[in-house]
CSV table of C-alpha atoms in Angstrom, one decimal:
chain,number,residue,atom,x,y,z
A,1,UNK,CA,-239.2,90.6,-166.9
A,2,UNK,CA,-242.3,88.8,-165.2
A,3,UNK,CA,-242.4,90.6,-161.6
A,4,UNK,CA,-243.0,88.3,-158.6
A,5,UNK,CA,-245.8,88.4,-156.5
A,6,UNK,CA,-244.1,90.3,-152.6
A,7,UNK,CA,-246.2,89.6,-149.5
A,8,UNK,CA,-245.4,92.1,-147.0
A,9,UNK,CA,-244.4,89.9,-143.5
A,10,UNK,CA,-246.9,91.2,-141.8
A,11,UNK,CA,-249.9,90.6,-143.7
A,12,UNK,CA,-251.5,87.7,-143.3
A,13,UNK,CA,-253.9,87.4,-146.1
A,14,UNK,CA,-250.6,88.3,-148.5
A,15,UNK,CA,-249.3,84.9,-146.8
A,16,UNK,CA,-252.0,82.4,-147.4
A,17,UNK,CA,-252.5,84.1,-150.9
A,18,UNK,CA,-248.6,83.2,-151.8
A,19,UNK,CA,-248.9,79.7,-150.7
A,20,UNK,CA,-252.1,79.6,-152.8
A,21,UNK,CA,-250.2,79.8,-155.5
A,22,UNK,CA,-247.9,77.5,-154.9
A,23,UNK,CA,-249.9,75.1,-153.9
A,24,UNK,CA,-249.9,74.7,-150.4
A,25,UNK,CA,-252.2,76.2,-148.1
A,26,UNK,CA,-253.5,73.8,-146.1
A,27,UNK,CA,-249.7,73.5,-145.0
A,28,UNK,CA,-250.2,77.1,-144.7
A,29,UNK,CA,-252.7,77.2,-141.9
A,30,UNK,CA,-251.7,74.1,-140.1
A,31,UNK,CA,-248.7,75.9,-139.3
A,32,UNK,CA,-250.5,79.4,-138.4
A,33,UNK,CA,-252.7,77.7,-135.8
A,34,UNK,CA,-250.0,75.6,-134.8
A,35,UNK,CA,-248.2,78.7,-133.8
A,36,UNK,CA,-251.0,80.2,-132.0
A,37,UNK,CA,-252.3,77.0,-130.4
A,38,UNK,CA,-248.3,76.9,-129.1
A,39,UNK,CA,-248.5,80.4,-127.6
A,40,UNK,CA,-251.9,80.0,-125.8
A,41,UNK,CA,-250.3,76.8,-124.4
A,42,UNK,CA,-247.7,78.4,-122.4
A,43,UNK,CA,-249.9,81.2,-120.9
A,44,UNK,CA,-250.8,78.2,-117.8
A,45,UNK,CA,-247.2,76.7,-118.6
A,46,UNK,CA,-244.1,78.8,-119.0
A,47,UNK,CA,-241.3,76.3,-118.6
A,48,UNK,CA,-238.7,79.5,-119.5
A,49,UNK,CA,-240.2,81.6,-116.8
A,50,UNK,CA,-237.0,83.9,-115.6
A,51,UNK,CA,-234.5,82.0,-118.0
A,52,UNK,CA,-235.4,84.1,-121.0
A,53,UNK,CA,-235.7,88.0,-120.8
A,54,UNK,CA,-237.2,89.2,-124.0
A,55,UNK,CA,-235.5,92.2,-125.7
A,56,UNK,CA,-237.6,94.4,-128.1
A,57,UNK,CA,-235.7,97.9,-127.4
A,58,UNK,CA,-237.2,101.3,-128.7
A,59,UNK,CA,-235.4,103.6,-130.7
A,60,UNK,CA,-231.6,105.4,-129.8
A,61,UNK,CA,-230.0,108.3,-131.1
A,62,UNK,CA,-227.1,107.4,-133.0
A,63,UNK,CA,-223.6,107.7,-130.9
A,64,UNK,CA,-221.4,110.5,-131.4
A,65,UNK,CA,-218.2,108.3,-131.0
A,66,UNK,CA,-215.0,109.8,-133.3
A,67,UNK,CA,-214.6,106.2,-134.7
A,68,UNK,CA,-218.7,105.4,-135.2
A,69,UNK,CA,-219.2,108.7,-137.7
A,70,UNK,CA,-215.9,108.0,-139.3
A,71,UNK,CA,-217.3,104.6,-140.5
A,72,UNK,CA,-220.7,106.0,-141.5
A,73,UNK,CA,-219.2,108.8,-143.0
A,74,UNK,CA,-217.1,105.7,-145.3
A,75,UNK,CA,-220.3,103.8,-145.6
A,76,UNK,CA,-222.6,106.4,-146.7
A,77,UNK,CA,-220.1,107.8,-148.9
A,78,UNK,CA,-220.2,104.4,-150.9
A,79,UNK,CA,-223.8,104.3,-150.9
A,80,UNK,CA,-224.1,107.2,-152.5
A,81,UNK,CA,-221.6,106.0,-155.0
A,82,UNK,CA,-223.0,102.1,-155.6
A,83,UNK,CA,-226.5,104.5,-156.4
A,84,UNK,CA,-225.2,106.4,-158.6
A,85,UNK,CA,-223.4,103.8,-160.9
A,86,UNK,CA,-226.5,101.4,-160.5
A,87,UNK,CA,-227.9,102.7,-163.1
A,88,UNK,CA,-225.2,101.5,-165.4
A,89,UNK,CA,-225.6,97.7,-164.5
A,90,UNK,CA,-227.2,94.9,-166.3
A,91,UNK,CA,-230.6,94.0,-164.8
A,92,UNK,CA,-229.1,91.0,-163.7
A,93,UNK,CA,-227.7,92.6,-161.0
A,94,UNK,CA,-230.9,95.3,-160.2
A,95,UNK,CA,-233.3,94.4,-157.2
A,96,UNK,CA,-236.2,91.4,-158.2
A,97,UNK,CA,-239.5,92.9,-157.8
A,98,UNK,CA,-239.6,90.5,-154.5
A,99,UNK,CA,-237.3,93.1,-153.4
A,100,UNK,CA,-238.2,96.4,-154.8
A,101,UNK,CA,-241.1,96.4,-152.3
A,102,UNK,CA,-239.1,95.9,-149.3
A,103,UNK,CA,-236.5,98.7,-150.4
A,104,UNK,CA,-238.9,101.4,-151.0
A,105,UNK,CA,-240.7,100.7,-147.8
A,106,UNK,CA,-238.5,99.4,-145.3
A,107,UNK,CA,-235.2,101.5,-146.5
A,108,UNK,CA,-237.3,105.1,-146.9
A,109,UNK,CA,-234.9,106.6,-144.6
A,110,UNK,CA,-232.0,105.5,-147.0
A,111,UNK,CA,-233.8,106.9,-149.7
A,112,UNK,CA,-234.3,109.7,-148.0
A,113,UNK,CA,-230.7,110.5,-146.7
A,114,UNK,CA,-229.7,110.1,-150.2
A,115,UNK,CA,-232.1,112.6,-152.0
A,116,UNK,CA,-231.3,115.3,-149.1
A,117,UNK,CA,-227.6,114.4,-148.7
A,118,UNK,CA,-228.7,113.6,-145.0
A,119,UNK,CA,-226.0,111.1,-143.5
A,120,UNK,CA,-228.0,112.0,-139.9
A,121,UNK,CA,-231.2,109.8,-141.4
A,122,UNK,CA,-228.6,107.5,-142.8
A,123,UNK,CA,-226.9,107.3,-139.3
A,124,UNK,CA,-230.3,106.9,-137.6
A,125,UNK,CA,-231.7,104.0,-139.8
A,126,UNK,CA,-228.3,102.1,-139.3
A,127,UNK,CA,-227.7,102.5,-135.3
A,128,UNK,CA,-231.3,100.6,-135.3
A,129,UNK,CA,-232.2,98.7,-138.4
A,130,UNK,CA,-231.9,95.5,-135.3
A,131,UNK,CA,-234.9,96.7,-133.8
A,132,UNK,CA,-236.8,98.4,-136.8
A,133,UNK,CA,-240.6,99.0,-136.9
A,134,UNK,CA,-240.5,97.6,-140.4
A,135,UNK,CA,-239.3,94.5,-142.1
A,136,UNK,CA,-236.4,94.8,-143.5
A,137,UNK,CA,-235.0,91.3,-144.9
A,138,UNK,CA,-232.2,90.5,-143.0
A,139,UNK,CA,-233.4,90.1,-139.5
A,140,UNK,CA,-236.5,88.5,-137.3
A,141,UNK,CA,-237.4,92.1,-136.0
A,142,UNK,CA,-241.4,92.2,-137.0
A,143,UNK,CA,-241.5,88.6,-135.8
A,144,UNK,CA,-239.7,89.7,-132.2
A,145,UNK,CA,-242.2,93.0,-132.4
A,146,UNK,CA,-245.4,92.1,-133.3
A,147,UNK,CA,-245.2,89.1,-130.7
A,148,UNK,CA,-244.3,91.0,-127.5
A,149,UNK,CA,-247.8,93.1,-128.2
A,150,UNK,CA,-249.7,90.4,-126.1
A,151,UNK,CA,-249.5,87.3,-123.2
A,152,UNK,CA,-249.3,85.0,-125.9
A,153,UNK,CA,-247.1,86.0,-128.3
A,154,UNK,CA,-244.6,86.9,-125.6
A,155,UNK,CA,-245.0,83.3,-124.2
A,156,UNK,CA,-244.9,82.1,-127.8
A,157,UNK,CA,-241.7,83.9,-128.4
A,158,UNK,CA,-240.1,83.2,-124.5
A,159,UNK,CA,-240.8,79.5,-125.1
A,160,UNK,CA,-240.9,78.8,-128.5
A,161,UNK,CA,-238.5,81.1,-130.4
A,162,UNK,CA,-235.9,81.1,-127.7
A,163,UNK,CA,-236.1,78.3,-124.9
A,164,UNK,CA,-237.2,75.2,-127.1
A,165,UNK,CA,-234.7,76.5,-129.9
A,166,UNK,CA,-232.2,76.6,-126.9
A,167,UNK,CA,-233.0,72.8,-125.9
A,168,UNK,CA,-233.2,72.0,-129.4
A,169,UNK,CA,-229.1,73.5,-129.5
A,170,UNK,CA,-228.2,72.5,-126.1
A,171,UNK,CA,-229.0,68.7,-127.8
A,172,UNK,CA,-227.0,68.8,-130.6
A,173,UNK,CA,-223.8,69.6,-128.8
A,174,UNK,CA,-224.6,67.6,-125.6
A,175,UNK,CA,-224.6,70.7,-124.0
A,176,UNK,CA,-221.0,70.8,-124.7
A,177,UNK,CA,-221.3,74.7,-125.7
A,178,UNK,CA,-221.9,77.8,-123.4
A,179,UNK,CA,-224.5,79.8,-124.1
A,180,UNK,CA,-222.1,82.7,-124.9
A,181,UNK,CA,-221.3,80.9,-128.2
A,182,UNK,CA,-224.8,82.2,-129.5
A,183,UNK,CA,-224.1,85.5,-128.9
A,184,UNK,CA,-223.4,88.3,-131.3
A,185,UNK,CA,-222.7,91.7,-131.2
A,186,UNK,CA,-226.2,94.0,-130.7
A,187,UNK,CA,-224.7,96.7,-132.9
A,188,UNK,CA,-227.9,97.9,-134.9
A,189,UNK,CA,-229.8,97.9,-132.0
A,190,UNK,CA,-230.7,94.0,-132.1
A,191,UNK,CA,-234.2,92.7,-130.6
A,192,UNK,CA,-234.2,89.3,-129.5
A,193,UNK,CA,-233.8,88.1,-125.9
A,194,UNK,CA,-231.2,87.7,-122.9
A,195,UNK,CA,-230.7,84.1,-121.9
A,196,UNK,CA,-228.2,83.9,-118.3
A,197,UNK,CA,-227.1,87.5,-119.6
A,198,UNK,CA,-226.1,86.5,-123.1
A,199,UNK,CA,-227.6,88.3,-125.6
A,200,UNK,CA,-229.1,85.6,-127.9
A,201,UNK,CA,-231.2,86.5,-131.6
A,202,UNK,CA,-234.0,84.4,-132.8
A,203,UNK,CA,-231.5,83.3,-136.2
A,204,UNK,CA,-228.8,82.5,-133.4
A,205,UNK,CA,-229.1,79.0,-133.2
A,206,UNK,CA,-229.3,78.1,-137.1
A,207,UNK,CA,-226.7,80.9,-137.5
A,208,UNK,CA,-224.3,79.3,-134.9
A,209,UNK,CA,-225.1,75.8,-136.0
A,210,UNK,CA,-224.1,76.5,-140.0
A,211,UNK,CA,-221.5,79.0,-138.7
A,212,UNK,CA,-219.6,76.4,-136.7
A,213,UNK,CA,-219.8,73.8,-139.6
A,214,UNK,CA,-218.8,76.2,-142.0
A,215,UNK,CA,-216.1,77.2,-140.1
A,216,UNK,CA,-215.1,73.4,-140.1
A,217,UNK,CA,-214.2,73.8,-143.8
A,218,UNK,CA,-211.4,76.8,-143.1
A,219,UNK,CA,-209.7,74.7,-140.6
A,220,UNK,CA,-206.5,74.3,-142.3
A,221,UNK,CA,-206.5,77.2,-144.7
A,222,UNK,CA,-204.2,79.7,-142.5
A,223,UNK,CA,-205.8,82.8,-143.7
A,224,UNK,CA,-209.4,81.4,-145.3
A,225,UNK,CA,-211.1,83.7,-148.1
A,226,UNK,CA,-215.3,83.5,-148.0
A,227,UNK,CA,-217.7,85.3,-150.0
A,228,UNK,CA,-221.0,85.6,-149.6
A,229,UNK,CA,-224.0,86.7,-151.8
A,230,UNK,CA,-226.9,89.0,-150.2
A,231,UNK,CA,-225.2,88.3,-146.4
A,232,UNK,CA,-227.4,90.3,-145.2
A,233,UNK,CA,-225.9,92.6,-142.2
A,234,UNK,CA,-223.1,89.8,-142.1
A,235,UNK,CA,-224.4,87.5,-139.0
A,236,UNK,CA,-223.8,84.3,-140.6
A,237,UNK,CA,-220.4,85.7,-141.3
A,238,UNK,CA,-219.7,87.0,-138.1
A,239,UNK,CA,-220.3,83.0,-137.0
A,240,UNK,CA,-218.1,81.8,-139.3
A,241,UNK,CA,-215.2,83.6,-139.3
A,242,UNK,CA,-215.3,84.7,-135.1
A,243,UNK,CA,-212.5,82.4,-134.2
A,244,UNK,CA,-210.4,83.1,-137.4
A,245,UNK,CA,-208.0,85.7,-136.2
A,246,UNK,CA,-206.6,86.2,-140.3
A,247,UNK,CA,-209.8,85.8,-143.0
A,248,UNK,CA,-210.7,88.0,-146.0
A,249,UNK,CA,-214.4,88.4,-146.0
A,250,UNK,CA,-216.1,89.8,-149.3
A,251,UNK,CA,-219.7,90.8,-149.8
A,252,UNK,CA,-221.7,91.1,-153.0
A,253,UNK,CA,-225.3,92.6,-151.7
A,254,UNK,CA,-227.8,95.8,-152.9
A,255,UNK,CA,-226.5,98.7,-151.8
A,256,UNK,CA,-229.0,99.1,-148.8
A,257,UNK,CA,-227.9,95.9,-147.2
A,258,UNK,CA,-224.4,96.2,-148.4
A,259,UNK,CA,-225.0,98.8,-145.8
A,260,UNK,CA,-225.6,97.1,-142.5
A,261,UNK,CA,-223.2,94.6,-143.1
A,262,UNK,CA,-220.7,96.8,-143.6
A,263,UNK,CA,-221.7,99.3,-140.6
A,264,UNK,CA,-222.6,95.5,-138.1
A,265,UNK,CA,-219.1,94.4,-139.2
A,266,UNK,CA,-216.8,97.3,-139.2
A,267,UNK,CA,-218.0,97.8,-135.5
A,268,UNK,CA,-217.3,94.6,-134.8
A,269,UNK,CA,-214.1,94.0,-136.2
A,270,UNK,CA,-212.7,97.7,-136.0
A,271,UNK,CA,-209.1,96.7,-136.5
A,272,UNK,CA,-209.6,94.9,-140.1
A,273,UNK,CA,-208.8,96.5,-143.0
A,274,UNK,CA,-211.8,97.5,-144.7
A,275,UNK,CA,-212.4,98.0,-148.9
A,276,UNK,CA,-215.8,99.9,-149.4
A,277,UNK,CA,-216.9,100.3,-153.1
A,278,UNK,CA,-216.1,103.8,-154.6
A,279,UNK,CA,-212.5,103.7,-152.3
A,280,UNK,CA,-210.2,101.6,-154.7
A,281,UNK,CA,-211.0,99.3,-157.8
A,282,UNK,CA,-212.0,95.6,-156.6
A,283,UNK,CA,-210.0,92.3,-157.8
A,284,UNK,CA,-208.9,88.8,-157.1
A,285,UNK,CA,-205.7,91.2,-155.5
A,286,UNK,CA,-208.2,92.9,-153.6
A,287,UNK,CA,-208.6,89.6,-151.1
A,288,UNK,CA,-204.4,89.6,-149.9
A,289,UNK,CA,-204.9,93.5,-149.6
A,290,UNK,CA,-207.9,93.8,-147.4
A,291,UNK,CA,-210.2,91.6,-144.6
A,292,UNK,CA,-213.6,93.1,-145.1
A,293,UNK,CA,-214.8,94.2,-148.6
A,294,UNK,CA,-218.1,95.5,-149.1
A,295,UNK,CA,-219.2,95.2,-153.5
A,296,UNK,CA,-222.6,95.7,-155.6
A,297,UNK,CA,-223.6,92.8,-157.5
A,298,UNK,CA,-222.2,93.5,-160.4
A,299,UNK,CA,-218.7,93.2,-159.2
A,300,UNK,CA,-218.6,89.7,-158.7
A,301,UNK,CA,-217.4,89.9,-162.3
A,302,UNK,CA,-214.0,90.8,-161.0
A,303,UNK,CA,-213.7,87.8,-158.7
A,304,UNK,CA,-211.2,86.2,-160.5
A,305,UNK,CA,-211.3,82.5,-160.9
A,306,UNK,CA,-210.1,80.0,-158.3
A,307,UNK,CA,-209.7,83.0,-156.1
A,308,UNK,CA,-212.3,82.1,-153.0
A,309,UNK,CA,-212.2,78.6,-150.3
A,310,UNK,CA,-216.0,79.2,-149.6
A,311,UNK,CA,-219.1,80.8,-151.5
A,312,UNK,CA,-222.1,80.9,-149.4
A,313,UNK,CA,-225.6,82.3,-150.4
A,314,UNK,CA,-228.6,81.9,-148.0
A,315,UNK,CA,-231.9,82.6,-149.4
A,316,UNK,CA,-231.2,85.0,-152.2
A,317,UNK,CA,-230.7,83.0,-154.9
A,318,UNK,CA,-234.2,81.8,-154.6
A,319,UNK,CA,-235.8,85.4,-154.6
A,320,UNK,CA,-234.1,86.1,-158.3
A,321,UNK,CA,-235.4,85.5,-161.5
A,322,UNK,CA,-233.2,82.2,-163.0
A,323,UNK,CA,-231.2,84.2,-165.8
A,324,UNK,CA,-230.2,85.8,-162.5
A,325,UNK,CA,-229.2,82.8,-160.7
A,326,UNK,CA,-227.8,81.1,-163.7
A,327,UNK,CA,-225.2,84.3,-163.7
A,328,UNK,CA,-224.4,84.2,-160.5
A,329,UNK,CA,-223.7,80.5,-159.7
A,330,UNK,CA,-221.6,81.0,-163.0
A,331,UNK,CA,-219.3,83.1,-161.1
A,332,UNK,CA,-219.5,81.7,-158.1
A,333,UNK,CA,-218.2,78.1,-159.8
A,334,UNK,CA,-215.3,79.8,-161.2
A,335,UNK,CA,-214.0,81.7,-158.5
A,336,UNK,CA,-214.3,78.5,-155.5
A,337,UNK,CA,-213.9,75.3,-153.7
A,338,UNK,CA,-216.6,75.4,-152.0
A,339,UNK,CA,-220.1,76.3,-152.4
A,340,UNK,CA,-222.3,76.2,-149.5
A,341,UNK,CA,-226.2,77.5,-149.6
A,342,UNK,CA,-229.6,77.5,-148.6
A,343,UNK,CA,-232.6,78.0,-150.5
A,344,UNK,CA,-236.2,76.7,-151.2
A,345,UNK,CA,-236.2,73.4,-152.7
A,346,UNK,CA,-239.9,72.0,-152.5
A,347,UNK,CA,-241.7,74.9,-153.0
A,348,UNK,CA,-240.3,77.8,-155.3
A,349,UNK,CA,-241.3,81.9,-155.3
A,350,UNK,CA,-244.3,82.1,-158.2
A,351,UNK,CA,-244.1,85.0,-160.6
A,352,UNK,CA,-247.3,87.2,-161.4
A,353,UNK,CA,-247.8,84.9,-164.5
A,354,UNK,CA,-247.6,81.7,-162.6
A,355,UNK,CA,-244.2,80.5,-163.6
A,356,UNK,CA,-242.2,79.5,-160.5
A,357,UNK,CA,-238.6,80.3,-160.2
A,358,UNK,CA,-235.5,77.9,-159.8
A,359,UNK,CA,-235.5,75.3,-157.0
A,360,UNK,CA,-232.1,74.7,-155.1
A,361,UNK,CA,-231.5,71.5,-156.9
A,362,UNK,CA,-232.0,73.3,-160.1
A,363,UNK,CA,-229.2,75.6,-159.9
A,364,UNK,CA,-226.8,75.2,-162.5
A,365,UNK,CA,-223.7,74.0,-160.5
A,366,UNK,CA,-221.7,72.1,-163.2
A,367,UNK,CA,-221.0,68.2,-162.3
A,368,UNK,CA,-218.1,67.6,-164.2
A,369,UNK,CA,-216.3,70.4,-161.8
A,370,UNK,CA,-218.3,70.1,-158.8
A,371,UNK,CA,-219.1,67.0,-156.7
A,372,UNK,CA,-222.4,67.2,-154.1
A,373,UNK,CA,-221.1,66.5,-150.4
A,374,UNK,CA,-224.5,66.8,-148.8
A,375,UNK,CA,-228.3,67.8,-149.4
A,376,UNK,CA,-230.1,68.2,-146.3
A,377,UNK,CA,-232.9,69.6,-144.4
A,378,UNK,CA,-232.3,72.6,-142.5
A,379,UNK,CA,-232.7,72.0,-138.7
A,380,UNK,CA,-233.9,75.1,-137.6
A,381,UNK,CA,-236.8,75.6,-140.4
A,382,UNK,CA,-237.8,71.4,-139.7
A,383,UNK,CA,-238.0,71.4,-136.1
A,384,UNK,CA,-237.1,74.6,-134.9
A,385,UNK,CA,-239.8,77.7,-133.6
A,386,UNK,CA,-238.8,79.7,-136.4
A,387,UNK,CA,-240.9,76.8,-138.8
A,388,UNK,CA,-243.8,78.8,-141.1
A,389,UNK,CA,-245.4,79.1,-144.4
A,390,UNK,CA,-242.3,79.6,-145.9
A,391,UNK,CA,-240.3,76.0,-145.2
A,392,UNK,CA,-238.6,74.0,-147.2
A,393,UNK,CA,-235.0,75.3,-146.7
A,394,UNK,CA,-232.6,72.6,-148.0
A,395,UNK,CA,-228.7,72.9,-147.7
A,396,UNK,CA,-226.1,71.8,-149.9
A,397,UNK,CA,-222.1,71.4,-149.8
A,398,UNK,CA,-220.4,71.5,-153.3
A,399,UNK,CA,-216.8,70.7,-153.6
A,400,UNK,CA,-214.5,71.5,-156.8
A,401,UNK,CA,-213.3,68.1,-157.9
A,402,UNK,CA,-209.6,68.0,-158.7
A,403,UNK,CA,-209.2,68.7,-162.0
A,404,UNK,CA,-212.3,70.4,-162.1
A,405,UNK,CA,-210.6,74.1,-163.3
């Protein structure tokens, strides 16, 4: 398997190099000294002043709560499990070099817990991955981090990340939403920012904005069933499905983020009924029996078919080799009506011997089952403060066509 070529988030020279390769680093550097040129900007003009509090919190011992160390005790108990049968799977289903980098460095304290039976690291790494001093794929902690070290990356993030983003939102909807409707819960130990008191992430806008639309699809499903690959610690779920009160949520994910998701969404939702892998066999039945179920990658093979409303995957199909991908989106397309994600689709990851992986448009969604509703732009990586060497996220909205079994 050719490996990819990983630059670490916070090395700049790892940046330019990876857009080198694929061929676009002039675009590269016009957005790195945009970004600065934006931060020294607002130093003489701050038009968020008091309206954003940034929040970059430090470190806090885990809480002792009866219910909190019952569900760590669950989760860590499954990820020693999902570790020990990993070896077993097909490398279709094993971390892409573009991730093995990332887990070894960013998840030590996972590693860790697991070699010493520790689930007091285990406990520690989850009650703050939100605010962790390394980056860890699933949230904007470096970028909220590294920024709040000086005038202008504070200003940068005060009235880039967060107040522009806001007006950018607040335009959409004609101001028709609070503010509260970008809020999540800060379990984790979230960094990001207050705005009039609500606690407010840098992915908050996009996540609320795809959320919401999403959500749109599961209007007249009375209990909707979603699945998502690689959701991360479940934000984009938590958006989605906030205002369903019955849903079945199901997430295929590495054991290490299978991890935050499960911890992020158990304490959100404590009164679902929760399937963690290890606990009972997974199966299309699995999705009337429980609202939260937390699986390796390889058990999307017991999905069943025509089993799931919506399929969503954001970014990780485009960090996986395509006999990967082609797997995946083969089980996805049997098991949904719709298929929601987005992934690169100008510029794709470039492997160590040059060969780049599959684009968004080159995913193998089948056309005689599956009819294209929309291709678009994302918002928040086009316009939004979040834009860097990395954009050219596209969405699309497959439906099944009827009669496409």
């Amino acid at each position: 398997m050719s490996k990819i070529i990983r630059t670490h988030p916070k090395g700049v020279l790892a940046k330019i190099k990876k857009a080198y390769l694929a061929g676009r680093l002039i675009q590269a550097l016009k957005i790195v000294a945009k970004r600065y040129l934006k931060g020294l900007k607002y130093v003489f003009y701050n038009p968020a002043s008091d309206n954003v509090v940034l929040h970059s919190p430090d470190y806090v011992q885990p809480s002792k709560d009866k219910d909190e160390i019952e569900i760590v005790k669950r989760v860590f108990k499954s990820f020693k499990k999902m570790k020990e049968d990993q070896h077993r799977d097909s490398d279709l289903y094993l971390p892409s070099s573009l991730w093995q980098q990332t887990l070894d460095v960013s998840y030590s304290y996972f590693d860790d817990a697991l070699k010493t039976d520790d689930i007091d690291k285990f406990h520690f790494f989850l009650s703050n991955f939100g605010s962790w001093k390394e980056y860890h794929g699933t949230e904007s902690n470096m970028l909220i981090r590294d920024n709040m070290k000086n005038l202008i990356g504070r200003r940068y993030l005060k009235n880039v990340i967060f107040y522009q983003n806001l007006k950018n939102w607040q335009w959409i909807y004609n101001s028709r939403k609070p503010i509260s409707s970008l809020s999540y819960p800060t379990h984790g130990n979230q960094s990001g920012s207050y705005i009039d008191k609500n606690f407010v992430g840098a992915g908050s806008f996009g996540s609320e904005y795809h959320g919401a639309m999403l959500s749109g699809l599961l209007d007249d499903i009375d209990r909707p069933i979603v699945a998502d690959l690689g959701a991360g610690y479940g934000k984009l779920a938590f958006f989605t499905l906030r205002e369903k009160d019955d849903s079945c949520f199901i997430d295929f994910d590495l054991p290490e983020t299978l991890c935050l998701a499960a911890y992020f969404l158990m304490k959100t939702w404590p009164n679902k009924k929760v399937l963690l892998y290890g606990e009972e066999e997974y199966s299309e039945k699995s999705h009337s029996e429980y609202d939260l179920i937390f699986m390796p990658p390889s058990e999307i093979e017991n999905i069943g078919q025509n089993s799931i409303d919506l399929f969503i995957n954001k970014n990780s199909l485009g960090e996986m080799t395509s006999k990967a991908v082609k797997n995946y989106v083969n089980f996805i397309t049997l098991s949904t009506k719709y298929f929601f994600h987005m992934n690169h689709d100008n510029f794709p990851n470039v492997y160590s011997d040059n060969s780049p992986g599959l684009l968004g448009h080159q995913y193998p969604v089948p056309n005689d089952k599956f009819k294209l509703l929309f291709r678009q732009p994302d918002v928040w990586h086009a316009i939004g403060g979040l834009k860097d060497i990395n954009t050219d996220i596209f969405l699309y909205l497959y439906e099944r066509r009827v009669g496409g079994e």
